[in-house]
Amino acid sequence: MTTYDFDLFVIGGGSGGVRAARMAAQRGARVALAEVLGTEGLGGTCVNVGCIPKKLYSYAAHYAEAAEEAHGFGWEGTAPTLNWDTLKTNRAKEISRLNGVYSHLLHGSGVVVMNGFARLTSEHTLTVATLNADGSAGHQEVSAQHILVATGGTPHVPHFSGREHVITSDDVFDLPTFPQRLVVVGGGYIACEFASIFNGLGSRVTQLYRGEQVLRGFDDEIRHFLAAEMAKAGVDLRLNAGVVSVRQQGDGLHVLLEDGNTLQADAVLYATGRVPNVAGLGLDAVGVAQGAQGAVLVNAQYQTNVPHIYAVGDVTARVQLTPVALGEAMVVVDQLFGPAAGKPARTMGYDCIPTAIFTHPNVGTVGLSEAQAREQFGHITLYRSEFRALKHTLSGSTERTLMKLVVDTATDRVVGLHMVGAEAGEIVQGFAVAMKAGATKAVFDSTLGIHPTAAEEFVTMRDPVKAG
Ligand code: NDP
């Protein structure tokens, strides 16, 4: 029988990789994980340059709103001003604490963490280019019965003149000086979130999107409503807009637009999608099948076409969300090493993935958009509520909230639930459980509200807006 150094070798120390390594080790497997630990520690995009720092900056931006809105509640005095360096320092401290937590969890479960870049040399062997303690380069050959590719993704910036002057979400958290004028290019999660956040922090933000409306794929009404709220909050959102070139001039960056206008900016943030991190992994040499932009192709068990090599998370370019990578990692571990004691093997469903966009106001959504539901079920019933949140009756803010339910008329099942408004992510998470359980509109109707909250609107919408 062939013996290997490890039962599982994980390439990548992000959400999916760390979860898989830790859980496999807890099941008694011999596990190693390779990650290049440089300026960024363990935890991948989510911890270092994604979800966590983004949410912290979103909180920071909300304080500006809160300070303004407090006047209506009787608070007096001038608003505080942002110290960008303090925010950056405190964020960095928290991120390095989290890096430490991840490291502690891995070491505590017995995972061998290798600081280096791993490359596949055969179906069962890898070379890890390591950095020795004295700074010299070394390398280590290892073998493993199973290999998991969990290398995530990286921002993609299209080619155009002046591309070298723009930044991505990897750079935006640590800009040396606060950008008073920020141009954001893109209309997806990242572009909308950073446009909102920097607008809240005090930048003059122009967001350029190439299409008719931001957040393609989301419910149309939600897209339009959010765009209007973002514009009301101060984001200069320009649709059907594109960049020709970016030039560095004495007074900042000059962004030449397709319509002939020029914008001046201190920073230009490109949030035009992410591509899988596959360069140098040796996937082609070993014959791992790859799709568009190098995405690792996997079957329903997260197995590539090469036996014993698996992949989860953003490197598969399917649903690029941390909880999805975590879920996929746990399915792989249960398959390979058995489920946790007394628990059934985990499965992963992609039909009701709740998600939030941390714009100001937030978007929260689970299930199908109106258009998707109409296509899938034919007859749908819609419920909709739009209102000014109680807080804003005194705050002076004109922000409005939209909530929407999409119901399959034939079965009465709620198949889509959408919200634009404060804490939409927090609210939608709970409703996602009900949706996963197949709740009908009648179940929503029989649920009592919590008064006074915005969330209660989801259980008090009585009259459909459109039938059929
Ligand atoms: P998205 O794929 O969501 O959006 C990319 C945007 O860039 C789209 O608006 C797209 O336009 C536009 N775009 C693409 N190529 C070009 C181009 N060449 N020129 C101009 N515009 C272009 O990617 P993001 O980078 O925003 O985020 C990546 C993923 O990360 C998301 O899909 C999401 O899964 C995840 N994420 C999740 C978050 C959360 O859960 N809150 C937060 C941040 C990211 P078009 O629509 O026309 O194609």
mmCIF file of N, CA and C in Angstrom, residues 271-360:
data_model
loop_
_atom_site.group_PDB
_atom_site.id
_atom_site.type_symbol
_atom_site.label_atom_id
_atom_site.label_comp_id
_atom_site.label_asym_id
_atom_site.label_seq_id
_atom_site.Cartn_x
_atom_site.Cartn_y
_atom_site.Cartn_z
ATOM 1 N N ALA A 271 -13.532 47.675 -9.550
ATOM 2 C CA ALA A 271 -14.181 46.513 -8.937
ATOM 3 C C ALA A 271 -14.944 45.817 -10.039
ATOM 4 N N THR A 272 -14.187 45.253 -10.961
ATOM 5 C CA THR A 272 -14.759 44.696 -12.192
ATOM 6 C C THR A 272 -14.659 43.174 -12.208
ATOM 7 N N GLY A 273 -14.900 42.572 -11.071
ATOM 8 C CA GLY A 273 -14.937 41.119 -10.981
ATOM 9 C C GLY A 273 -13.623 40.534 -10.485
ATOM 10 N N ARG A 274 -13.680 39.266 -10.178
ATOM 11 C CA ARG A 274 -12.517 38.568 -9.640
ATOM 12 C C ARG A 274 -12.277 37.297 -10.464
ATOM 13 N N VAL A 275 -11.019 36.904 -10.562
ATOM 14 C CA VAL A 275 -10.675 35.701 -11.328
ATOM 15 C C VAL A 275 -9.994 34.690 -10.402
ATOM 16 N N PRO A 276 -10.104 33.398 -10.741
ATOM 17 C CA PRO A 276 -9.524 32.370 -9.872
ATOM 18 C C PRO A 276 -8.002 32.483 -9.777
ATOM 19 N N ASN A 277 -7.477 32.180 -8.611
ATOM 20 C CA ASN A 277 -6.030 32.173 -8.361
ATOM 21 C C ASN A 277 -5.459 30.814 -8.748
ATOM 22 N N VAL A 278 -4.990 30.690 -9.966
ATOM 23 C CA VAL A 278 -4.521 29.383 -10.418
ATOM 24 C C VAL A 278 -3.096 29.411 -10.966
ATOM 25 N N ALA A 279 -2.551 30.618 -11.147
ATOM 26 C CA ALA A 279 -1.229 30.707 -11.776
ATOM 27 C C ALA A 279 -0.175 29.981 -10.951
ATOM 28 N N GLY A 280 0.603 29.164 -11.621
ATOM 29 C CA GLY A 280 1.743 28.506 -10.989
ATOM 30 C C GLY A 280 1.407 27.312 -10.130
ATOM 31 N N LEU A 281 0.135 26.913 -10.097
ATOM 32 C CA LEU A 281 -0.250 25.791 -9.220
ATOM 33 C C LEU A 281 0.091 24.427 -9.829
ATOM 34 N N GLY A 282 0.416 24.422 -11.114
ATOM 35 C CA GLY A 282 0.751 23.153 -11.771
ATOM 36 C C GLY A 282 -0.474 22.357 -12.177
ATOM 37 N N LEU A 283 -1.626 23.012 -12.239
ATOM 38 C CA LEU A 283 -2.869 22.293 -12.548
ATOM 39 C C LEU A 283 -2.825 21.687 -13.944
ATOM 40 N N ASP A 284 -2.301 22.463 -14.911
ATOM 41 C CA ASP A 284 -2.281 21.956 -16.287
ATOM 42 C C ASP A 284 -1.307 20.790 -16.415
ATOM 43 N N ALA A 285 -0.186 20.879 -15.705
ATOM 44 C CA ALA A 285 0.807 19.805 -15.793
ATOM 45 C C ALA A 285 0.210 18.482 -15.295
ATOM 46 N N VAL A 286 -0.643 18.587 -14.290
ATOM 47 C CA VAL A 286 -1.234 17.373 -13.715
ATOM 48 C C VAL A 286 -2.516 16.985 -14.458
ATOM 49 N N GLY A 287 -3.004 17.905 -15.297
ATOM 50 C CA GLY A 287 -4.184 17.584 -16.119
ATOM 51 C C GLY A 287 -5.506 17.908 -15.464
ATOM 52 N N VAL A 288 -5.500 18.837 -14.491
ATOM 53 C CA VAL A 288 -6.772 19.235 -13.869
ATOM 54 C C VAL A 288 -7.532 20.123 -14.855
ATOM 55 N N ALA A 289 -8.767 19.740 -15.151
ATOM 56 C CA ALA A 289 -9.550 20.496 -16.137
ATOM 57 C C ALA A 289 -9.938 21.856 -15.584
ATOM 58 N N GLN A 290 -9.795 22.875 -16.453
ATOM 59 C CA GLN A 290 -10.108 24.237 -16.049
ATOM 60 C C GLN A 290 -11.070 24.879 -17.046
ATOM 61 N N GLY A 291 -11.892 25.787 -16.519
ATOM 62 C CA GLY A 291 -12.857 26.467 -17.376
ATOM 63 C C GLY A 291 -12.418 27.887 -17.663
ATOM 64 N N ALA A 292 -13.409 28.758 -17.848
ATOM 65 C CA ALA A 292 -13.132 30.155 -18.168
ATOM 66 C C ALA A 292 -12.260 30.779 -17.089
ATOM 67 N N GLN A 293 -11.309 31.564 -17.515
ATOM 68 C CA GLN A 293 -10.374 32.272 -16.635
ATOM 69 C C GLN A 293 -9.624 31.336 -15.682
ATOM 70 N N GLY A 294 -9.541 30.068 -16.071
ATOM 71 C CA GLY A 294 -8.747 29.115 -15.288
ATOM 72 C C GLY A 294 -9.491 28.464 -14.141
ATOM 73 N N ALA A 295 -10.782 28.746 -14.006
ATOM 74 C CA ALA A 295 -11.550 28.184 -12.884
ATOM 75 C C ALA A 295 -11.417 26.665 -12.856
ATOM 76 N N VAL A 296 -11.200 26.122 -11.668
ATOM 77 C CA VAL A 296 -11.064 24.668 -11.541
ATOM 78 C C VAL A 296 -12.454 24.049 -11.647
ATOM 79 N N LEU A 297 -12.604 23.103 -12.549
ATOM 80 C CA LEU A 297 -13.911 22.468 -12.760
ATOM 81 C C LEU A 297 -14.070 21.308 -11.795
ATOM 82 N N VAL A 298 -15.210 21.267 -11.115
ATOM 83 C CA VAL A 298 -15.461 20.193 -10.157
ATOM 84 C C VAL A 298 -16.845 19.596 -10.392
ATOM 85 N N ASN A 299 -17.025 18.356 -9.903
ATOM 86 C CA ASN A 299 -18.348 17.735 -9.982
ATOM 87 C C ASN A 299 -19.121 18.049 -8.691
ATOM 88 N N ALA A 300 -20.249 17.404 -8.514
ATOM 89 C CA ALA A 300 -21.097 17.716 -7.352
ATOM 90 C C ALA A 300 -20.418 17.361 -6.030
ATOM 91 N N GLN A 301 -19.371 16.556 -6.113
ATOM 92 C CA GLN A 301 -18.614 16.194 -4.889
ATOM 93 C C GLN A 301 -17.347 17.059 -4.739
ATOM 94 N N TYR A 302 -17.216 18.075 -5.554
ATOM 95 C CA TYR A 302 -16.051 18.995 -5.525
ATOM 96 C C TYR A 302 -14.768 18.316 -5.961
ATOM 97 N N GLN A 303 -14.934 17.208 -6.708
ATOM 98 C CA GLN A 303 -13.818 16.457 -7.241
ATOM 99 C C GLN A 303 -13.480 16.992 -8.622
ATOM 100 N N THR A 304 -12.190 17.175 -8.886
ATOM 101 C CA THR A 304 -11.803 17.542 -10.243
ATOM 102 C C THR A 304 -11.782 16.261 -11.077
ATOM 103 N N ASN A 305 -11.400 16.397 -12.337
ATOM 104 C CA ASN A 305 -11.323 15.208 -13.191
ATOM 105 C C ASN A 305 -10.151 14.309 -12.789
ATOM 106 N N VAL A 306 -9.231 14.831 -11.968
ATOM 107 C CA VAL A 306 -8.097 14.020 -11.501
ATOM 108 C C VAL A 306 -8.462 13.433 -10.142
ATOM 109 N N PRO A 307 -8.507 12.138 -10.040
ATOM 110 C CA PRO A 307 -8.906 11.520 -8.777
ATOM 111 C C PRO A 307 -8.064 12.047 -7.625
ATOM 112 N N HIS A 308 -8.648 12.242 -6.512
ATOM 113 C CA HIS A 308 -7.997 12.684 -5.266
ATOM 114 C C HIS A 308 -7.690 14.175 -5.229
ATOM 115 N N ILE A 309 -7.961 14.918 -6.311
ATOM 116 C CA ILE A 309 -7.757 16.362 -6.249
ATOM 117 C C ILE A 309 -9.128 17.054 -6.247
ATOM 118 N N TYR A 310 -9.354 17.839 -5.234
ATOM 119 C CA TYR A 310 -10.636 18.514 -5.019
ATOM 120 C C TYR A 310 -10.428 20.032 -5.089
ATOM 121 N N ALA A 311 -11.522 20.754 -5.205
ATOM 122 C CA ALA A 311 -11.426 22.226 -5.158
ATOM 123 C C ALA A 311 -12.720 22.797 -4.584
ATOM 124 N N VAL A 312 -12.583 23.829 -3.789
ATOM 125 C CA VAL A 312 -13.759 24.520 -3.228
ATOM 126 C C VAL A 312 -13.544 26.032 -3.271
ATOM 127 N N GLY A 313 -14.634 26.758 -3.153
ATOM 128 C CA GLY A 313 -14.574 28.212 -2.999
ATOM 129 C C GLY A 313 -14.351 28.955 -4.300
ATOM 130 N N ASP A 314 -13.802 30.160 -4.183
ATOM 131 C CA ASP A 314 -13.712 31.074 -5.323
ATOM 132 C C ASP A 314 -12.892 30.538 -6.493
ATOM 133 N N VAL A 315 -11.961 29.617 -6.218
ATOM 134 C CA VAL A 315 -11.133 29.097 -7.319
ATOM 135 C C VAL A 315 -11.983 28.302 -8.312
ATOM 136 N N THR A 316 -13.180 27.892 -7.871
ATOM 137 C CA THR A 316 -14.080 27.181 -8.791
ATOM 138 C C THR A 316 -15.005 28.167 -9.510
ATOM 139 N N ALA A 317 -14.920 29.469 -9.110
ATOM 140 C CA ALA A 317 -15.681 30.553 -9.757
ATOM 141 C C ALA A 317 -17.165 30.235 -9.905
ATOM 142 N N ARG A 318 -17.737 29.690 -8.879
ATOM 143 C CA ARG A 318 -19.189 29.458 -8.941
ATOM 144 C C ARG A 318 -19.847 30.536 -8.093
ATOM 145 N N VAL A 319 -20.134 30.242 -6.832
ATOM 146 C CA VAL A 319 -20.716 31.286 -5.973
ATOM 147 C C VAL A 319 -19.605 31.814 -5.071
ATOM 148 N N GLN A 320 -19.213 33.056 -5.304
ATOM 149 C CA GLN A 320 -18.050 33.594 -4.596
ATOM 150 C C GLN A 320 -18.458 34.233 -3.274
ATOM 151 N N LEU A 321 -18.794 33.392 -2.312
ATOM 152 C CA LEU A 321 -19.199 33.875 -0.992
ATOM 153 C C LEU A 321 -18.537 33.011 0.074
ATOM 154 N N THR A 322 -18.056 33.654 1.140
ATOM 155 C CA THR A 322 -17.374 32.913 2.202
ATOM 156 C C THR A 322 -18.201 31.742 2.749
ATOM 157 N N PRO A 323 -19.466 31.957 3.123
ATOM 158 C CA PRO A 323 -20.215 30.836 3.692
ATOM 159 C C PRO A 323 -20.358 29.669 2.714
ATOM 160 N N VAL A 324 -20.336 29.965 1.420
ATOM 161 C CA VAL A 324 -20.414 28.888 0.422
ATOM 162 C C VAL A 324 -19.116 28.078 0.449
ATOM 163 N N ALA A 325 -17.981 28.766 0.503
ATOM 164 C CA ALA A 325 -16.690 28.057 0.567
ATOM 165 C C ALA A 325 -16.624 27.207 1.838
ATOM 166 N N LEU A 326 -17.112 27.744 2.938
ATOM 167 C CA LEU A 326 -17.096 26.992 4.203
ATOM 168 C C LEU A 326 -17.964 25.743 4.074
ATOM 169 N N GLY A 327 -19.150 25.919 3.509
ATOM 170 C CA GLY A 327 -20.076 24.793 3.342
ATOM 171 C C GLY A 327 -19.472 23.718 2.454
ATOM 172 N N GLU A 328 -18.856 24.143 1.350
ATOM 173 C CA GLU A 328 -18.262 23.181 0.412
ATOM 174 C C GLU A 328 -17.111 22.428 1.088
ATOM 175 N N ALA A 329 -16.313 23.164 1.865
ATOM 176 C CA ALA A 329 -15.174 22.535 2.544
ATOM 177 C C ALA A 329 -15.665 21.439 3.489
ATOM 178 N N MET A 330 -16.747 21.695 4.179
ATOM 179 C CA MET A 330 -17.247 20.710 5.149
ATOM 180 C C MET A 330 -17.814 19.478 4.454
ATOM 181 N N VAL A 331 -18.399 19.694 3.275
ATOM 182 C CA VAL A 331 -18.899 18.551 2.513
ATOM 183 C C VAL A 331 -17.721 17.650 2.101
ATOM 184 N N VAL A 332 -16.647 18.275 1.639
ATOM 185 C CA VAL A 332 -15.467 17.500 1.218
ATOM 186 C C VAL A 332 -14.906 16.704 2.398
ATOM 187 N N VAL A 333 -14.791 17.335 3.536
ATOM 188 C CA VAL A 333 -14.225 16.649 4.716
ATOM 189 C C VAL A 333 -15.115 15.478 5.129
ATOM 190 N N ASP A 334 -16.415 15.689 5.161
ATOM 191 C CA ASP A 334 -17.337 14.604 5.544
ATOM 192 C C ASP A 334 -17.213 13.434 4.572
ATOM 193 N N GLN A 335 -17.064 13.763 3.300
ATOM 194 C CA GLN A 335 -16.926 12.709 2.279
ATOM 195 C C GLN A 335 -15.650 11.904 2.497
ATOM 196 N N LEU A 336 -14.555 12.631 2.748
ATOM 197 C CA LEU A 336 -13.256 11.954 2.817
ATOM 198 C C LEU A 336 -13.002 11.269 4.152
ATOM 199 N N PHE A 337 -13.434 11.907 5.219
ATOM 200 C CA PHE A 337 -13.041 11.397 6.543
ATOM 201 C C PHE A 337 -14.227 11.074 7.441
ATOM 202 N N GLY A 338 -15.425 11.140 6.884
ATOM 203 C CA GLY A 338 -16.613 10.804 7.652
ATOM 204 C C GLY A 338 -17.143 12.024 8.396
ATOM 205 N N PRO A 339 -18.457 12.016 8.672
ATOM 206 C CA PRO A 339 -19.048 13.161 9.357
ATOM 207 C C PRO A 339 -18.653 13.211 10.831
ATOM 208 N N ALA A 340 -18.931 14.334 11.473
ATOM 209 C CA ALA A 340 -18.653 14.467 12.904
ATOM 210 C C ALA A 340 -19.503 13.441 13.662
ATOM 211 N N ALA A 341 -19.008 13.010 14.825
ATOM 212 C CA ALA A 341 -19.682 11.959 15.598
ATOM 213 C C ALA A 341 -21.155 12.305 15.806
ATOM 214 N N GLY A 342 -22.005 11.353 15.464
ATOM 215 C CA GLY A 342 -23.441 11.517 15.697
ATOM 216 C C GLY A 342 -24.153 12.425 14.717
ATOM 217 N N LYS A 343 -23.419 12.929 13.710
ATOM 218 C CA LYS A 343 -24.044 13.851 12.741
ATOM 219 C C LYS A 343 -24.122 13.180 11.365
ATOM 220 N N PRO A 344 -25.153 13.526 10.574
ATOM 221 C CA PRO A 344 -25.173 13.009 9.192
ATOM 222 C C PRO A 344 -24.131 13.750 8.341
ATOM 223 N N ALA A 345 -23.740 13.126 7.238
ATOM 224 C CA ALA A 345 -22.784 13.794 6.330
ATOM 225 C C ALA A 345 -23.437 15.062 5.787
ATOM 226 N N ARG A 346 -22.653 16.122 5.724
ATOM 227 C CA ARG A 346 -23.202 17.400 5.264
ATOM 228 C C ARG A 346 -23.434 17.393 3.762
ATOM 229 N N THR A 347 -24.438 18.155 3.350
ATOM 230 C CA THR A 347 -24.673 18.359 1.922
ATOM 231 C C THR A 347 -24.717 19.871 1.699
ATOM 232 N N MET A 348 -24.679 20.263 0.460
ATOM 233 C CA MET A 348 -24.665 21.696 0.155
ATOM 234 C C MET A 348 -25.782 21.992 -0.832
ATOM 235 N N GLY A 349 -26.630 22.956 -0.527
ATOM 236 C CA GLY A 349 -27.684 23.359 -1.464
ATOM 237 C C GLY A 349 -27.407 24.761 -1.961
ATOM 238 N N TYR A 350 -27.639 24.977 -3.233
ATOM 239 C CA TYR A 350 -27.331 26.299 -3.801
ATOM 240 C C TYR A 350 -28.605 27.091 -4.136
ATOM 241 N N ASP A 351 -29.757 26.537 -3.711
ATOM 242 C CA ASP A 351 -30.994 27.158 -4.163
ATOM 243 C C ASP A 351 -31.442 28.348 -3.320
ATOM 244 N N CYS A 352 -31.085 28.389 -2.069
ATOM 245 C CA CYS A 352 -31.605 29.468 -1.208
ATOM 246 C C CYS A 352 -30.448 30.112 -0.455
ATOM 247 N N ILE A 353 -29.491 30.653 -1.192
ATOM 248 C CA ILE A 353 -28.315 31.235 -0.525
ATOM 249 C C ILE A 353 -28.634 32.691 -0.157
ATOM 250 N N PRO A 354 -28.708 32.980 1.119
ATOM 251 C CA PRO A 354 -28.966 34.376 1.483
ATOM 252 C C PRO A 354 -27.709 35.206 1.275
ATOM 253 N N THR A 355 -27.878 36.442 0.923
ATOM 254 C CA THR A 355 -26.704 37.289 0.738
ATOM 255 C C THR A 355 -27.059 38.745 1.049
ATOM 256 N N ALA A 356 -26.044 39.492 1.453
ATOM 257 C CA ALA A 356 -26.260 40.918 1.735
ATOM 258 C C ALA A 356 -25.215 41.727 1.012
ATOM 259 N N ILE A 357 -25.591 42.915 0.622
ATOM 260 C CA ILE A 357 -24.629 43.859 0.044
ATOM 261 C C ILE A 357 -24.583 45.019 1.031
ATOM 262 N N PHE A 358 -23.389 45.283 1.537
ATOM 263 C CA PHE A 358 -23.285 46.272 2.612
ATOM 264 C C PHE A 358 -23.138 47.687 2.060
ATOM 265 N N THR A 359 -24.100 48.011 1.211
ATOM 266 C CA THR A 359 -24.226 49.378 0.739
ATOM 267 C C THR A 359 -24.923 50.173 1.836
ATOM 268 N N HIS A 360 -25.075 51.471 1.623
ATOM 269 C CA HIS A 360 -25.849 52.292 2.557
ATOM 270 C C HIS A 360 -27.035 52.817 1.788
#
